[in-house]
Amino acid sequence: MQQILVVDDEIGIRELLSEILSDEGYQVRLAENAASARALRSQARPDLVLLDIWMPDTDGITLLKEWAAAGLLTMPVVMMSGHGTIDTAVEATRIGAYDFLEKPIALQKLLATVGRALKRGSEQARSSLSLASLGRAPLVAELKQRLERVMNLRSPLLLNGEPGCGVELAARFLHQRNTPWVAPENHSALAETPLDLLNQAREGTLFLREVSDLSRIEQKGLLLAASKLERYNVRLVSGASRDLAELVAHGAFDSRLYSVLAAATIRVPSLREHREDVPDIANLTLTRMVEAKETAPRQFTTAALNALRNYDWPGNLVQLESVVRTLALTCASEQIPLEEVNRALPKPAAALPVAHDLPFDLPLRDARDAFERAYFEYHIAREGGNISRVAECVGLERTHLYRKLKQLGVRLVRKNDEH
């Protein structure tokens, strides 16, 4: 039975909503103020929260901000107010509220909104981390401030960062809710039908995860699309794990396209640069798995969290989430100990083969292929042939990785590949 938490300081409103929603088959819990709502949220994740804005102790907007900052906004929240304004609704939506209802609430509108929100919630429970849950380190706070400064701009934005460091989280932070979000898995559409992507993203955001790998024809298509952004009212946000300026200097990237994409550039820090946030991120990832009923209740020991914090995380957030999921699903006890963490973390790669002779005497494309071949062979050896983990570490979708390895002629070792 789906559970709805109603937070309102007016007893009449609480009882009325409880009666209506209970008759519809929902389990309803009631909170008269923010303190009571906090306590109930700490006990369990509700499937939906109906949250009044105007309350005497802590107002609903402040409580919404608290949950977002703590990574607890994993369920849809519908704000309620008898004194609603457009500005308040916009602010609530920006923070993460799903919708806004004005009192007195019409019955049909209430039930329709609840139905839509619960549908969204079933997907949200399984979603990955958000920028709000990335941590409290000064570097992360600075990143959020920089993103907030460009929040309302419509010009293209380039996000630089290592694979898996959270570039997509930064892009989603900028995305205006309830507008299209288009993030193609591969770049073929840029070469074939670039304007179709703009049409899909009309009035919303087009996010390209990795533009440093674009072929010449894909770069040409993106340059065309970039010239039409204003017509479609699309915000273009691009991610790059390599230095585009350096690629331009070596003739591997179109200088005109670089000028367009890099009009505003923000760097996303690697996880090891704010390793003090690792324990909180690991605990939050574990908590979300438990709340989504993907695993039985689990907790990390202090020693286990220290080991996670001290690891360098070459695969960044993607790798951390993968390790936490592995531990949650395979640990036999409720307490996840240091020994289990040590077993799950990849062994030091010092003894793995590394290509020391760089092919400087080859043409650029051949040299790049030689480097990429050595790069992927290194990671395949490091992960014992586990292609799932290789994909996570290098920041590529599995289908793209398989295609890349085939193109480079890299032999796959499939026996340890985990699905």
JSON list of N, CA, C and O in Angstrom, two decimals, residues 337-381:
[
{"chain": "A", "resi": 337, "resn": "PRO", "atom": "N", "xyz": [31.52, -4.69, 7.12]},
{"chain": "A", "resi": 337, "resn": "PRO", "atom": "CA", "xyz": [32.80, -4.46, 7.80]},
{"chain": "A", "resi": 337, "resn": "PRO", "atom": "C", "xyz": [33.91, -4.04, 6.84]},
{"chain": "A", "resi": 337, "resn": "PRO", "atom": "O", "xyz": [33.76, -4.08, 5.61]},
{"chain": "A", "resi": 338, "resn": "LEU", "atom": "N", "xyz": [35.04, -3.68, 7.42]},
{"chain": "A", "resi": 338, "resn": "LEU", "atom": "CA", "xyz": [36.22, -3.27, 6.65]},
{"chain": "A", "resi": 338, "resn": "LEU", "atom": "C", "xyz": [36.66, -4.37, 5.68]},
{"chain": "A", "resi": 338, "resn": "LEU", "atom": "O", "xyz": [37.04, -4.08, 4.54]},
{"chain": "A", "resi": 339, "resn": "GLU", "atom": "N", "xyz": [36.61, -5.63, 6.13]},
{"chain": "A", "resi": 339, "resn": "GLU", "atom": "CA", "xyz": [37.09, -6.74, 5.29]},
{"chain": "A", "resi": 339, "resn": "GLU", "atom": "C", "xyz": [36.30, -6.82, 3.98]},
{"chain": "A", "resi": 339, "resn": "GLU", "atom": "O", "xyz": [36.87, -7.10, 2.92]},
{"chain": "A", "resi": 340, "resn": "GLU", "atom": "N", "xyz": [34.98, -6.59, 4.06]},
{"chain": "A", "resi": 340, "resn": "GLU", "atom": "CA", "xyz": [34.15, -6.63, 2.85]},
{"chain": "A", "resi": 340, "resn": "GLU", "atom": "C", "xyz": [34.51, -5.48, 1.91]},
{"chain": "A", "resi": 340, "resn": "GLU", "atom": "O", "xyz": [34.54, -5.65, 0.69]},
{"chain": "A", "resi": 341, "resn": "VAL", "atom": "N", "xyz": [34.78, -4.31, 2.47]},
{"chain": "A", "resi": 341, "resn": "VAL", "atom": "CA", "xyz": [35.17, -3.16, 1.65]},
{"chain": "A", "resi": 341, "resn": "VAL", "atom": "C", "xyz": [36.49, -3.44, 0.95]},
{"chain": "A", "resi": 341, "resn": "VAL", "atom": "O", "xyz": [36.65, -3.20, -0.25]},
{"chain": "A", "resi": 342, "resn": "ASN", "atom": "N", "xyz": [37.46, -3.95, 1.68]},
{"chain": "A", "resi": 342, "resn": "ASN", "atom": "CA", "xyz": [38.77, -4.26, 1.09]},
{"chain": "A", "resi": 342, "resn": "ASN", "atom": "C", "xyz": [38.65, -5.28, -0.03]},
{"chain": "A", "resi": 342, "resn": "ASN", "atom": "O", "xyz": [39.37, -5.23, -1.03]},
{"chain": "A", "resi": 343, "resn": "ARG", "atom": "N", "xyz": [37.71, -6.21, 0.13]},
{"chain": "A", "resi": 343, "resn": "ARG", "atom": "CA", "xyz": [37.51, -7.23, -0.89]},
{"chain": "A", "resi": 343, "resn": "ARG", "atom": "C", "xyz": [36.87, -6.64, -2.14]},
{"chain": "A", "resi": 343, "resn": "ARG", "atom": "O", "xyz": [37.15, -7.06, -3.27]},
{"chain": "A", "resi": 344, "resn": "ALA", "atom": "N", "xyz": [36.00, -5.63, -1.95]},
{"chain": "A", "resi": 344, "resn": "ALA", "atom": "CA", "xyz": [35.27, -5.05, -3.09]},
{"chain": "A", "resi": 344, "resn": "ALA", "atom": "C", "xyz": [36.09, -4.03, -3.87]},
{"chain": "A", "resi": 344, "resn": "ALA", "atom": "O", "xyz": [35.87, -3.83, -5.06]},
{"chain": "A", "resi": 345, "resn": "LEU", "atom": "N", "xyz": [37.04, -3.37, -3.18]},
{"chain": "A", "resi": 345, "resn": "LEU", "atom": "CA", "xyz": [37.83, -2.35, -3.87]},
{"chain": "A", "resi": 345, "resn": "LEU", "atom": "C", "xyz": [38.87, -2.99, -4.77]},
{"chain": "A", "resi": 345, "resn": "LEU", "atom": "O", "xyz": [39.51, -3.96, -4.39]},
{"chain": "A", "resi": 346, "resn": "PRO", "atom": "N", "xyz": [39.07, -2.44, -5.99]},
{"chain": "A", "resi": 346, "resn": "PRO", "atom": "CA", "xyz": [40.09, -2.98, -6.91]},
{"chain": "A", "resi": 346, "resn": "PRO", "atom": "C", "xyz": [41.46, -2.93, -6.26]},
{"chain": "A", "resi": 346, "resn": "PRO", "atom": "O", "xyz": [41.78, -2.01, -5.50]},
{"chain": "A", "resi": 347, "resn": "LYS", "atom": "N", "xyz": [42.27, -3.93, -6.55]},
{"chain": "A", "resi": 347, "resn": "LYS", "atom": "CA", "xyz": [43.62, -3.97, -6.00]},
{"chain": "A", "resi": 347, "resn": "LYS", "atom": "C", "xyz": [44.50, -2.89, -6.66]},
{"chain": "A", "resi": 347, "resn": "LYS", "atom": "O", "xyz": [44.23, -2.46, -7.77]},
{"chain": "A", "resi": 348, "resn": "PRO", "atom": "N", "xyz": [45.54, -2.44, -5.98]},
{"chain": "A", "resi": 348, "resn": "PRO", "atom": "CA", "xyz": [46.45, -1.45, -6.58]},
{"chain": "A", "resi": 348, "resn": "PRO", "atom": "C", "xyz": [46.96, -1.91, -7.93]},
{"chain": "A", "resi": 348, "resn": "PRO", "atom": "O", "xyz": [47.25, -3.09, -8.13]},
{"chain": "A", "resi": 349, "resn": "ALA", "atom": "N", "xyz": [47.07, -0.97, -8.84]},
{"chain": "A", "resi": 349, "resn": "ALA", "atom": "CA", "xyz": [47.38, -1.33, -10.23]},
{"chain": "A", "resi": 349, "resn": "ALA", "atom": "C", "xyz": [48.86, -1.22, -10.57]},
{"chain": "A", "resi": 349, "resn": "ALA", "atom": "O", "xyz": [49.23, -1.22, -11.73]},
{"chain": "A", "resi": 350, "resn": "ALA", "atom": "N", "xyz": [49.74, -1.14, -9.56]},
{"chain": "A", "resi": 350, "resn": "ALA", "atom": "CA", "xyz": [51.16, -0.91, -9.83]},
{"chain": "A", "resi": 350, "resn": "ALA", "atom": "C", "xyz": [51.77, -2.01, -10.69]},
{"chain": "A", "resi": 350, "resn": "ALA", "atom": "O", "xyz": [52.66, -1.76, -11.50]},
{"chain": "A", "resi": 351, "resn": "ALA", "atom": "N", "xyz": [51.30, -3.24, -10.50]},
{"chain": "A", "resi": 351, "resn": "ALA", "atom": "CA", "xyz": [51.93, -4.35, -11.22]},
{"chain": "A", "resi": 351, "resn": "ALA", "atom": "C", "xyz": [51.32, -4.59, -12.60]},
{"chain": "A", "resi": 351, "resn": "ALA", "atom": "O", "xyz": [51.76, -5.46, -13.34]},
{"chain": "A", "resi": 352, "resn": "LEU", "atom": "N", "xyz": [50.28, -3.82, -12.95]},
{"chain": "A", "resi": 352, "resn": "LEU", "atom": "CA", "xyz": [49.63, -4.02, -14.22]},
{"chain": "A", "resi": 352, "resn": "LEU", "atom": "C", "xyz": [50.47, -3.46, -15.35]},
{"chain": "A", "resi": 352, "resn": "LEU", "atom": "O", "xyz": [51.20, -2.48, -15.18]},
{"chain": "A", "resi": 353, "resn": "PRO", "atom": "N", "xyz": [50.37, -4.05, -16.55]},
{"chain": "A", "resi": 353, "resn": "PRO", "atom": "CA", "xyz": [51.17, -3.57, -17.68]},
{"chain": "A", "resi": 353, "resn": "PRO", "atom": "C", "xyz": [50.75, -2.19, -18.11]},
{"chain": "A", "resi": 353, "resn": "PRO", "atom": "O", "xyz": [49.58, -1.87, -18.20]},
{"chain": "A", "resi": 354, "resn": "VAL", "atom": "N", "xyz": [51.73, -1.33, -18.36]},
{"chain": "A", "resi": 354, "resn": "VAL", "atom": "CA", "xyz": [51.47, 0.03, -18.82]},
{"chain": "A", "resi": 354, "resn": "VAL", "atom": "C", "xyz": [52.37, 0.30, -20.01]},
{"chain": "A", "resi": 354, "resn": "VAL", "atom": "O", "xyz": [53.56, -0.04, -19.99]},
{"chain": "A", "resi": 355, "resn": "ALA", "atom": "N", "xyz": [51.81, 0.94, -21.04]},
{"chain": "A", "resi": 355, "resn": "ALA", "atom": "CA", "xyz": [52.61, 1.27, -22.21]},
{"chain": "A", "resi": 355, "resn": "ALA", "atom": "C", "xyz": [53.44, 2.51, -21.92]},
{"chain": "A", "resi": 355, "resn": "ALA", "atom": "O", "xyz": [52.89, 3.58, -21.71]},
{"chain": "A", "resi": 356, "resn": "HIS", "atom": "N", "xyz": [54.77, 2.36, -21.90]},
{"chain": "A", "resi": 356, "resn": "HIS", "atom": "CA", "xyz": [55.63, 3.50, -21.59]},
{"chain": "A", "resi": 356, "resn": "HIS", "atom": "C", "xyz": [56.09, 4.24, -22.85]},
{"chain": "A", "resi": 356, "resn": "HIS", "atom": "O", "xyz": [56.44, 5.41, -22.80]},
{"chain": "A", "resi": 357, "resn": "ASP", "atom": "N", "xyz": [56.15, 3.52, -23.97]},
{"chain": "A", "resi": 357, "resn": "ASP", "atom": "CA", "xyz": [56.64, 4.14, -25.20]},
{"chain": "A", "resi": 357, "resn": "ASP", "atom": "C", "xyz": [55.48, 4.80, -25.94]},
{"chain": "A", "resi": 357, "resn": "ASP", "atom": "O", "xyz": [54.71, 4.12, -26.62]},
{"chain": "A", "resi": 358, "resn": "LEU", "atom": "N", "xyz": [55.36, 6.09, -25.79]},
{"chain": "A", "resi": 358, "resn": "LEU", "atom": "CA", "xyz": [54.28, 6.80, -26.46]},
{"chain": "A", "resi": 358, "resn": "LEU", "atom": "C", "xyz": [54.60, 6.98, -27.94]},
{"chain": "A", "resi": 358, "resn": "LEU", "atom": "O", "xyz": [55.72, 7.31, -28.30]},
{"chain": "A", "resi": 359, "resn": "PRO", "atom": "N", "xyz": [53.58, 6.79, -28.80]},
{"chain": "A", "resi": 359, "resn": "PRO", "atom": "CA", "xyz": [53.83, 6.78, -30.25]},
{"chain": "A", "resi": 359, "resn": "PRO", "atom": "C", "xyz": [53.85, 8.18, -30.85]},
{"chain": "A", "resi": 359, "resn": "PRO", "atom": "O", "xyz": [52.99, 8.55, -31.64]},
{"chain": "A", "resi": 360, "resn": "PHE", "atom": "N", "xyz": [54.86, 8.96, -30.52]},
{"chain": "A", "resi": 360, "resn": "PHE", "atom": "CA", "xyz": [54.92, 10.34, -30.99]},
{"chain": "A", "resi": 360, "resn": "PHE", "atom": "C", "xyz": [55.20, 10.44, -32.50]},
{"chain": "A", "resi": 360, "resn": "PHE", "atom": "O", "xyz": [54.95, 11.47, -33.12]},
{"chain": "A", "resi": 361, "resn": "ASP", "atom": "N", "xyz": [55.75, 9.37, -33.08]},
{"chain": "A", "resi": 361, "resn": "ASP", "atom": "CA", "xyz": [56.13, 9.45, -34.48]},
{"chain": "A", "resi": 361, "resn": "ASP", "atom": "C", "xyz": [55.00, 9.06, -35.43]},
{"chain": "A", "resi": 361, "resn": "ASP", "atom": "O", "xyz": [55.18, 9.04, -36.65]},
{"chain": "A", "resi": 362, "resn": "LEU", "atom": "N", "xyz": [53.82, 8.76, -34.89]},
{"chain": "A", "resi": 362, "resn": "LEU", "atom": "CA", "xyz": [52.68, 8.37, -35.71]},
{"chain": "A", "resi": 362, "resn": "LEU", "atom": "C", "xyz": [51.79, 9.57, -36.02]},
{"chain": "A", "resi": 362, "resn": "LEU", "atom": "O", "xyz": [51.81, 10.57, -35.29]},
{"chain": "A", "resi": 363, "resn": "PRO", "atom": "N", "xyz": [50.98, 9.49, -37.09]},
{"chain": "A", "resi": 363, "resn": "PRO", "atom": "CA", "xyz": [49.96, 10.52, -37.31]},
{"chain": "A", "resi": 363, "resn": "PRO", "atom": "C", "xyz": [49.02, 10.59, -36.11]},
{"chain": "A", "resi": 363, "resn": "PRO", "atom": "O", "xyz": [48.86, 9.60, -35.38]},
{"chain": "A", "resi": 364, "resn": "LEU", "atom": "N", "xyz": [48.37, 11.73, -35.91]},
{"chain": "A", "resi": 364, "resn": "LEU", "atom": "CA", "xyz": [47.56, 11.96, -34.71]},
{"chain": "A", "resi": 364, "resn": "LEU", "atom": "C", "xyz": [46.52, 10.88, -34.49]},
{"chain": "A", "resi": 364, "resn": "LEU", "atom": "O", "xyz": [46.38, 10.33, -33.40]},
{"chain": "A", "resi": 365, "resn": "ARG", "atom": "N", "xyz": [45.75, 10.53, -35.54]},
{"chain": "A", "resi": 365, "resn": "ARG", "atom": "CA", "xyz": [44.69, 9.54, -35.36]},
{"chain": "A", "resi": 365, "resn": "ARG", "atom": "C", "xyz": [45.26, 8.19, -34.95]},
{"chain": "A", "resi": 365, "resn": "ARG", "atom": "O", "xyz": [44.73, 7.53, -34.06]},
{"chain": "A", "resi": 366, "resn": "ASP", "atom": "N", "xyz": [46.37, 7.77, -35.59]},
{"chain": "A", "resi": 366, "resn": "ASP", "atom": "CA", "xyz": [46.98, 6.48, -35.25]},
{"chain": "A", "resi": 366, "resn": "ASP", "atom": "C", "xyz": [47.55, 6.51, -33.83]},
{"chain": "A", "resi": 366, "resn": "ASP", "atom": "O", "xyz": [47.46, 5.52, -33.08]},
{"chain": "A", "resi": 367, "resn": "ALA", "atom": "N", "xyz": [48.14, 7.66, -33.45]},
{"chain": "A", "resi": 367, "resn": "ALA", "atom": "CA", "xyz": [48.68, 7.78, -32.09]},
{"chain": "A", "resi": 367, "resn": "ALA", "atom": "C", "xyz": [47.57, 7.71, -31.06]},
{"chain": "A", "resi": 367, "resn": "ALA", "atom": "O", "xyz": [47.71, 7.08, -30.00]},
{"chain": "A", "resi": 368, "resn": "ARG", "atom": "N", "xyz": [46.44, 8.36, -31.38]},
{"chain": "A", "resi": 368, "resn": "ARG", "atom": "CA", "xyz": [45.31, 8.34, -30.44]},
{"chain": "A", "resi": 368, "resn": "ARG", "atom": "C", "xyz": [44.77, 6.91, -30.30]},
{"chain": "A", "resi": 368, "resn": "ARG", "atom": "O", "xyz": [44.44, 6.46, -29.20]},
{"chain": "A", "resi": 369, "resn": "ASP", "atom": "N", "xyz": [44.66, 6.19, -31.44]},
{"chain": "A", "resi": 369, "resn": "ASP", "atom": "CA", "xyz": [44.19, 4.81, -31.38]},
{"chain": "A", "resi": 369, "resn": "ASP", "atom": "C", "xyz": [45.13, 3.95, -30.53]},
{"chain": "A", "resi": 369, "resn": "ASP", "atom": "O", "xyz": [44.69, 3.10, -29.74]},
{"chain": "A", "resi": 370, "resn": "ALA", "atom": "N", "xyz": [46.44, 4.17, -30.70]},
{"chain": "A", "resi": 370, "resn": "ALA", "atom": "CA", "xyz": [47.41, 3.39, -29.93]},
{"chain": "A", "resi": 370, "resn": "ALA", "atom": "C", "xyz": [47.29, 3.68, -28.44]},
{"chain": "A", "resi": 370, "resn": "ALA", "atom": "O", "xyz": [47.33, 2.76, -27.60]},
{"chain": "A", "resi": 371, "resn": "PHE", "atom": "N", "xyz": [47.11, 4.95, -28.11]},
{"chain": "A", "resi": 371, "resn": "PHE", "atom": "CA", "xyz": [46.95, 5.30, -26.69]},
{"chain": "A", "resi": 371, "resn": "PHE", "atom": "C", "xyz": [45.66, 4.68, -26.14]},
{"chain": "A", "resi": 371, "resn": "PHE", "atom": "O", "xyz": [45.65, 4.11, -25.05]},
{"chain": "A", "resi": 372, "resn": "GLU", "atom": "N", "xyz": [44.55, 4.82, -26.88]},
{"chain": "A", "resi": 372, "resn": "GLU", "atom": "CA", "xyz": [43.27, 4.31, -26.39]},
{"chain": "A", "resi": 372, "resn": "GLU", "atom": "C", "xyz": [43.31, 2.79, -26.24]},
{"chain": "A", "resi": 372, "resn": "GLU", "atom": "O", "xyz": [42.75, 2.23, -25.29]},
{"chain": "A", "resi": 373, "resn": "ARG", "atom": "N", "xyz": [44.02, 2.12, -27.16]},
{"chain": "A", "resi": 373, "resn": "ARG", "atom": "CA", "xyz": [44.15, 0.66, -27.06]},
{"chain": "A", "resi": 373, "resn": "ARG", "atom": "C", "xyz": [44.88, 0.29, -25.76]},
{"chain": "A", "resi": 373, "resn": "ARG", "atom": "O", "xyz": [44.43, -0.58, -25.00]},
{"chain": "A", "resi": 374, "resn": "ALA", "atom": "N", "xyz": [45.98, 0.98, -25.47]},
{"chain": "A", "resi": 374, "resn": "ALA", "atom": "CA", "xyz": [46.73, 0.72, -24.24]},
{"chain": "A", "resi": 374, "resn": "ALA", "atom": "C", "xyz": [45.90, 1.09, -23.01]},
{"chain": "A", "resi": 374, "resn": "ALA", "atom": "O", "xyz": [45.92, 0.39, -21.99]},
{"chain": "A", "resi": 375, "resn": "TYR", "atom": "N", "xyz": [45.12, 2.18, -23.13]},
{"chain": "A", "resi": 375, "resn": "TYR", "atom": "CA", "xyz": [44.29, 2.65, -22.02]},
{"chain": "A", "resi": 375, "resn": "TYR", "atom": "C", "xyz": [43.24, 1.61, -21.66]},
{"chain": "A", "resi": 375, "resn": "TYR", "atom": "O", "xyz": [43.06, 1.25, -20.48]},
{"chain": "A", "resi": 376, "resn": "PHE", "atom": "N", "xyz": [42.53, 1.08, -22.66]},
{"chain": "A", "resi": 376, "resn": "PHE", "atom": "CA", "xyz": [41.48, 0.11, -22.37]},
{"chain": "A", "resi": 376, "resn": "PHE", "atom": "C", "xyz": [42.06, -1.23, -21.93]},
{"chain": "A", "resi": 376, "resn": "PHE", "atom": "O", "xyz": [41.49, -1.90, -21.06]},
{"chain": "A", "resi": 377, "resn": "GLU", "atom": "N", "xyz": [43.20, -1.63, -22.52]},
{"chain": "A", "resi": 377, "resn": "GLU", "atom": "CA", "xyz": [43.83, -2.87, -22.07]},
{"chain": "A", "resi": 377, "resn": "GLU", "atom": "C", "xyz": [44.27, -2.78, -20.61]},
{"chain": "A", "resi": 377, "resn": "GLU", "atom": "O", "xyz": [44.16, -3.75, -19.85]},
{"chain": "A", "resi": 378, "resn": "TYR", "atom": "N", "xyz": [44.72, -1.59, -20.21]},
{"chain": "A", "resi": 378, "resn": "TYR", "atom": "CA", "xyz": [45.10, -1.36, -18.82]},
{"chain": "A", "resi": 378, "resn": "TYR", "atom": "C", "xyz": [43.91, -1.57, -17.89]},
{"chain": "A", "resi": 378, "resn": "TYR", "atom": "O", "xyz": [43.98, -2.28, -16.88]},
{"chain": "A", "resi": 379, "resn": "HIS", "atom": "N", "xyz": [42.76, -0.94, -18.24]},
{"chain": "A", "resi": 379, "resn": "HIS", "atom": "CA", "xyz": [41.58, -1.04, -17.37]},
{"chain": "A", "resi": 379, "resn": "HIS", "atom": "C", "xyz": [40.99, -2.45, -17.38]},
{"chain": "A", "resi": 379, "resn": "HIS", "atom": "O", "xyz": [40.47, -2.92, -16.35]},
{"chain": "A", "resi": 380, "resn": "ILE", "atom": "N", "xyz": [41.04, -3.12, -18.53]},
{"chain": "A", "resi": 380, "resn": "ILE", "atom": "CA", "xyz": [40.53, -4.49, -18.59]},
{"chain": "A", "resi": 380, "resn": "ILE", "atom": "C", "xyz": [41.37, -5.40, -17.68]},
{"chain": "A", "resi": 380, "resn": "ILE", "atom": "O", "xyz": [40.85, -6.23, -16.94]},
{"chain": "A", "resi": 381, "resn": "ALA", "atom": "N", "xyz": [42.70, -5.22, -17.73]},
{"chain": "A", "resi": 381, "resn": "ALA", "atom": "CA", "xyz": [43.57, -6.00, -16.85]},
{"chain": "A", "resi": 381, "resn": "ALA", "atom": "C", "xyz": [43.32, -5.65, -15.39]},
{"chain": "A", "resi": 381, "resn": "ALA", "atom": "O", "xyz": [43.26, -6.53, -14.52]}
]
